[in-house]
Amino acid sequence: MENNKTMILSILGVLVLVIAVVGVSFAMYSFSAQGTKENVITTGSVSLAIDKKGQSLFTLDNVYGVDDATGIAGSSEDVATGNFTLSANLSGEMNIHYEVGFVELTEGNTNLTDSMIKVAIKDGSNKYYTNAGQTDTATAVTLNSFAGNKGYAAGDTGMTGIEPDTYLLNSYVFDKGIINTTGNQKTYTINAWISDQFVLKGGEESTGNVTTNSCTVAGNETEETCKAAGGQWTNTQTKETQSETFSFKVKVSAAQY
């Protein structure tokens, strides 16, 4: 009886997801007045506390796509997790409008896009962010679901020093609000991963495809001699896929009035 041929398929590929956090863009309060009366303007600041001492919060290299449950739980090396806190240090009475969103989205090519990058974002009270607001349910969403979300514009807030009809962040905003008291803070945890629905391209058409043969009985270099020696002949095919990269940053912007 002939031994069955076996085909072993190995897929080689690289998925790279790099995510960084950048600091606060801060528009200072502006004031002008006429007269001899002394005008005293007291300003404050917004600080972004990063749990890794200013280093990028997220780095994923040579990863595989994972399902939503794994991504939300952060229970895999293929999931990047970062925590940071937005806090205020204020003097006097003022409102600081802040917004948090994703910027500098960079695709390695057109295959791995923001529709295949998943995130689960929660605040300190375990409420999850979606493009439509917050929910108590642990939720994973695609990065591109935030693409149409804008931050605060001058016309919305009465902020000075901001050009009319322009936004601090004009897309990919997942949270915005007002801080008006020292000690106010927002804490965020972000898990990010590549969707398990993503398929690396390459495979059949790749020039890196390699087929190797082997026999369980040493010294037999052909299928015929292997079988004659009572050995098992194996075809091993390695298909090399294309590498893919995707990177983005998390940014906090704020303005006071």
Coordinates of C-alpha atoms in Angstrom, one line a residue:
M1 CA 0.0 0.0 0.0
E2 CA 1.4 3.4 -1.0
N3 CA 2.2 5.9 1.7
N4 CA 0.1 9.1 1.4
K5 CA 1.9 12.2 0.4
T6 CA 1.6 15.0 3.0
M7 CA 1.6 18.7 2.3
I8 CA 2.7 21.0 5.1
L9 CA 1.9 24.7 4.5
S10 CA 3.8 27.3 6.4
I11 CA 2.9 30.9 6.1
L12 CA 5.5 33.5 6.9
G13 CA 4.5 37.1 7.4
V14 CA 5.0 40.2 9.4
L15 CA 2.3 42.3 10.9
V16 CA 3.6 45.5 12.6
L17 CA 1.5 47.9 14.6
V18 CA 3.2 50.8 16.3
I19 CA 1.3 53.3 18.4
A20 CA 2.7 56.2 20.3
V21 CA 1.3 58.9 22.6
V22 CA 2.2 62.5 22.0
G23 CA 1.8 65.4 24.3
V24 CA -0.7 68.2 24.8
S25 CA -1.2 70.9 22.2
F26 CA -2.1 73.9 24.3
A27 CA -3.7 77.2 23.1
M28 CA -3.1 79.9 25.8
Y29 CA -5.7 82.4 26.8
S30 CA -5.5 85.7 25.0
F31 CA -6.7 89.0 26.5
S32 CA -6.7 92.6 25.4
A33 CA -8.2 95.7 27.0
Q34 CA -7.8 99.5 27.0
G35 CA -7.6 101.8 30.0
T36 CA -5.4 102.3 33.0
K37 CA -6.8 99.6 35.2
E38 CA -4.4 96.8 35.8
N39 CA -5.4 93.5 34.1
V40 CA -4.3 90.3 35.8
I41 CA -4.6 87.1 33.8
T42 CA -3.9 83.9 35.6
T43 CA -3.4 80.8 33.5
G44 CA -3.2 77.1 34.2
S45 CA -1.9 74.1 32.4
V46 CA -3.0 70.6 31.3
S47 CA -0.6 67.8 31.9
L48 CA -0.4 64.4 30.3
A49 CA 0.9 61.8 32.6
I50 CA 2.3 58.7 30.8
D51 CA 2.9 55.5 32.7
K52 CA 6.1 54.7 30.9
K53 CA 8.0 57.9 31.5
G54 CA 7.4 59.5 28.2
Q55 CA 8.1 56.4 26.0
S56 CA 5.7 55.2 23.4
L57 CA 2.9 53.3 25.1
F58 CA 2.4 50.8 22.4
T59 CA 4.7 48.7 20.2
L60 CA 3.6 45.6 18.4
D61 CA 6.1 43.8 16.2
N62 CA 5.7 40.5 14.3
V63 CA 2.2 39.9 15.6
Y64 CA -0.9 38.0 14.4
G65 CA -4.5 39.1 14.2
V66 CA -6.7 38.2 17.3
D67 CA -10.4 38.0 18.0
D68 CA -12.2 40.7 19.8
A69 CA -12.5 38.8 23.1
T70 CA -8.7 38.4 23.2
G71 CA -8.2 42.0 22.2
I72 CA -10.5 43.4 24.9
A73 CA -9.0 41.2 27.6
G74 CA -5.5 42.1 26.5
S75 CA -4.6 38.4 27.1
S76 CA -2.1 38.0 24.3
E77 CA 1.3 39.2 23.2
D78 CA -0.4 40.2 20.0
V79 CA -2.4 43.0 21.9
A80 CA -0.8 46.3 22.8
T81 CA -2.0 47.9 26.0
G82 CA -1.3 51.4 27.3
N83 CA -2.5 53.6 30.2
F84 CA -2.3 57.4 30.5
T85 CA -3.9 60.1 32.5
L86 CA -5.0 63.6 31.6
S87 CA -5.0 66.0 34.5
A88 CA -5.2 69.7 35.2
N89 CA -3.2 72.1 37.3
L90 CA -5.2 75.3 37.3
S91 CA -4.8 78.8 38.8
G92 CA -7.9 81.0 39.0
E93 CA -11.2 80.3 37.3
M94 CA -11.1 78.9 33.8
N95 CA -12.4 76.2 31.6
I96 CA -10.0 74.0 29.6
H97 CA -11.5 72.2 26.7
Y98 CA -9.7 69.0 25.9
E99 CA -10.0 66.3 23.3
V100 CA -8.3 63.0 22.8
G101 CA -7.9 61.2 19.4
F102 CA -5.8 59.3 17.0
V103 CA -3.4 61.1 14.6
E104 CA -0.7 60.4 12.1
L105 CA -2.3 57.2 10.8
T106 CA 0.2 55.6 8.4
E107 CA -0.5 52.6 6.4
G108 CA 2.4 50.4 5.1
N109 CA 0.4 49.8 1.9
T110 CA -3.3 49.6 1.0
N111 CA -3.9 46.2 2.4
L112 CA -3.6 46.8 6.2
T113 CA -5.9 49.8 6.7
D114 CA -7.6 51.5 9.7
S115 CA -10.6 49.2 9.1
M116 CA -8.5 46.2 10.2
I117 CA -7.1 47.9 13.3
K118 CA -9.3 47.2 16.4
V119 CA -9.2 49.2 19.7
A120 CA -10.9 48.8 23.0
I121 CA -10.8 52.1 25.0
K122 CA -12.1 52.5 28.5
D123 CA -11.9 55.2 31.2
G124 CA -11.3 54.9 34.9
S125 CA -14.9 53.8 35.5
N126 CA -14.7 51.0 33.0
K127 CA -16.9 52.7 30.4
Y128 CA -15.9 52.0 26.8
Y129 CA -15.7 54.5 24.0
T130 CA -17.4 54.1 20.7
N131 CA -17.9 56.5 17.8
A132 CA -21.4 57.1 19.2
G133 CA -20.4 57.7 22.8
Q134 CA -19.7 55.5 25.8
T135 CA -21.1 52.2 26.9
D136 CA -20.9 50.0 30.0
T137 CA -20.4 47.0 27.8
A138 CA -16.8 45.9 27.0
T139 CA -16.7 46.8 23.3
A140 CA -14.1 46.6 20.5
V141 CA -14.4 49.0 17.5
T142 CA -12.4 49.6 14.4
L143 CA -10.1 52.5 14.3
N144 CA -11.8 54.0 11.2
S145 CA -15.1 54.2 13.1
F146 CA -13.8 57.4 14.7
A147 CA -12.7 58.9 11.3
G148 CA -15.6 61.4 11.2
N149 CA -15.4 62.5 14.8
K150 CA -14.2 66.1 15.3
G151 CA -13.0 67.9 18.4
Y152 CA -13.9 71.4 19.5
A153 CA -14.0 74.3 17.1
A154 CA -13.9 78.0 17.9
G155 CA -17.5 78.4 17.0
D156 CA -18.5 75.6 19.4
T157 CA -16.7 76.9 22.5
G158 CA -16.0 80.6 22.3
M159 CA -12.3 79.9 22.5
T160 CA -9.9 82.7 21.5
G161 CA -6.7 82.2 19.6
I162 CA -8.3 79.5 17.4
E163 CA -9.1 80.3 13.7
P164 CA -12.8 80.2 12.9
D165 CA -14.1 76.9 11.6
T166 CA -11.0 75.0 12.5
Y167 CA -10.7 72.2 15.1
L168 CA -8.0 71.2 17.5
L169 CA -8.4 67.7 16.1
N170 CA -10.6 67.4 13.1
S171 CA -11.0 63.6 12.9
Y172 CA -10.5 60.3 14.9
V173 CA -11.6 62.0 18.2
F174 CA -12.9 59.5 20.8
D175 CA -13.3 61.7 23.9
K176 CA -13.7 65.4 24.6
G177 CA -14.8 67.5 27.6
I178 CA -14.0 70.3 30.0
I179 CA -11.7 70.5 33.0
N180 CA -12.3 73.4 35.3
T181 CA -11.0 72.3 38.7
T182 CA -7.5 71.4 39.8
G183 CA -7.5 67.7 40.6
N184 CA -9.9 66.8 37.7
Q185 CA -8.4 64.0 35.7
K186 CA -9.3 61.4 33.1
T187 CA -7.6 58.0 32.9
Y188 CA -7.6 55.9 29.8
T189 CA -6.7 52.3 29.0
I190 CA -6.3 51.5 25.3
N191 CA -5.9 48.0 23.9
A192 CA -5.0 47.9 20.2
W193 CA -4.6 44.9 17.9
I194 CA -4.9 43.7 14.3
S195 CA -8.3 42.1 13.5
D196 CA -8.4 38.3 13.0
Q197 CA -10.3 39.0 9.8
F198 CA -7.2 40.5 8.2
V199 CA -5.5 38.3 5.6
L200 CA -1.9 38.8 4.6
K201 CA -1.4 39.0 0.8
G202 CA 1.2 37.0 -1.1
G203 CA 1.1 33.2 -0.9
E204 CA 0.5 31.7 -4.4
E205 CA 2.1 34.5 -6.4
S206 CA 5.1 35.1 -4.0
T207 CA 8.6 34.6 -5.4
G208 CA 9.6 33.5 -1.9
N209 CA 7.7 30.3 -2.1
V210 CA 9.9 27.2 -1.4
T211 CA 9.1 23.5 -1.7
T212 CA 11.4 21.0 0.0
N213 CA 11.2 17.2 0.1
S214 CA 12.4 14.7 2.6
C215 CA 12.3 10.9 3.4
T216 CA 12.0 9.3 6.8
V217 CA 14.7 6.8 5.7
A218 CA 18.0 8.7 5.3
G219 CA 19.9 8.6 1.9
N220 CA 16.8 8.5 -0.3
E221 CA 16.6 11.6 -2.4
T222 CA 13.6 10.7 -4.6
E223 CA 10.1 9.6 -3.9
E224 CA 10.6 6.3 -5.7
T225 CA 13.7 5.3 -3.7
C226 CA 12.1 6.5 -0.5
K227 CA 9.0 4.2 -1.0
A228 CA 11.3 1.3 -2.1
A229 CA 13.1 1.7 1.2
G230 CA 9.8 1.6 3.2
G231 CA 10.0 5.3 4.1
Q232 CA 7.5 8.2 4.2
W233 CA 8.0 10.8 1.5
T234 CA 7.0 14.4 2.5
N235 CA 6.5 17.5 0.5
T236 CA 6.9 20.7 2.6
Q237 CA 5.8 23.9 1.0
T238 CA 6.5 27.3 2.5
K239 CA 4.6 30.2 1.2
E240 CA 6.0 33.7 2.0
T241 CA 3.5 36.5 2.4
Q242 CA 4.0 40.2 2.2
S243 CA 4.9 42.1 5.3
E244 CA 2.4 44.8 6.5
T245 CA 2.8 47.8 8.7
F246 CA 0.4 50.3 10.3
S247 CA 1.2 53.0 12.8
F248 CA -0.7 55.8 14.6
K249 CA -0.4 58.0 17.6
V250 CA -2.7 59.1 20.4
K251 CA -2.9 62.8 20.9
V252 CA -4.4 65.1 23.5
S253 CA -5.2 68.7 22.5
A254 CA -6.5 71.4 24.8
A255 CA -7.5 75.1 24.8
Q256 CA -8.6 77.4 27.5
Y257 CA -11.0 80.4 27.6

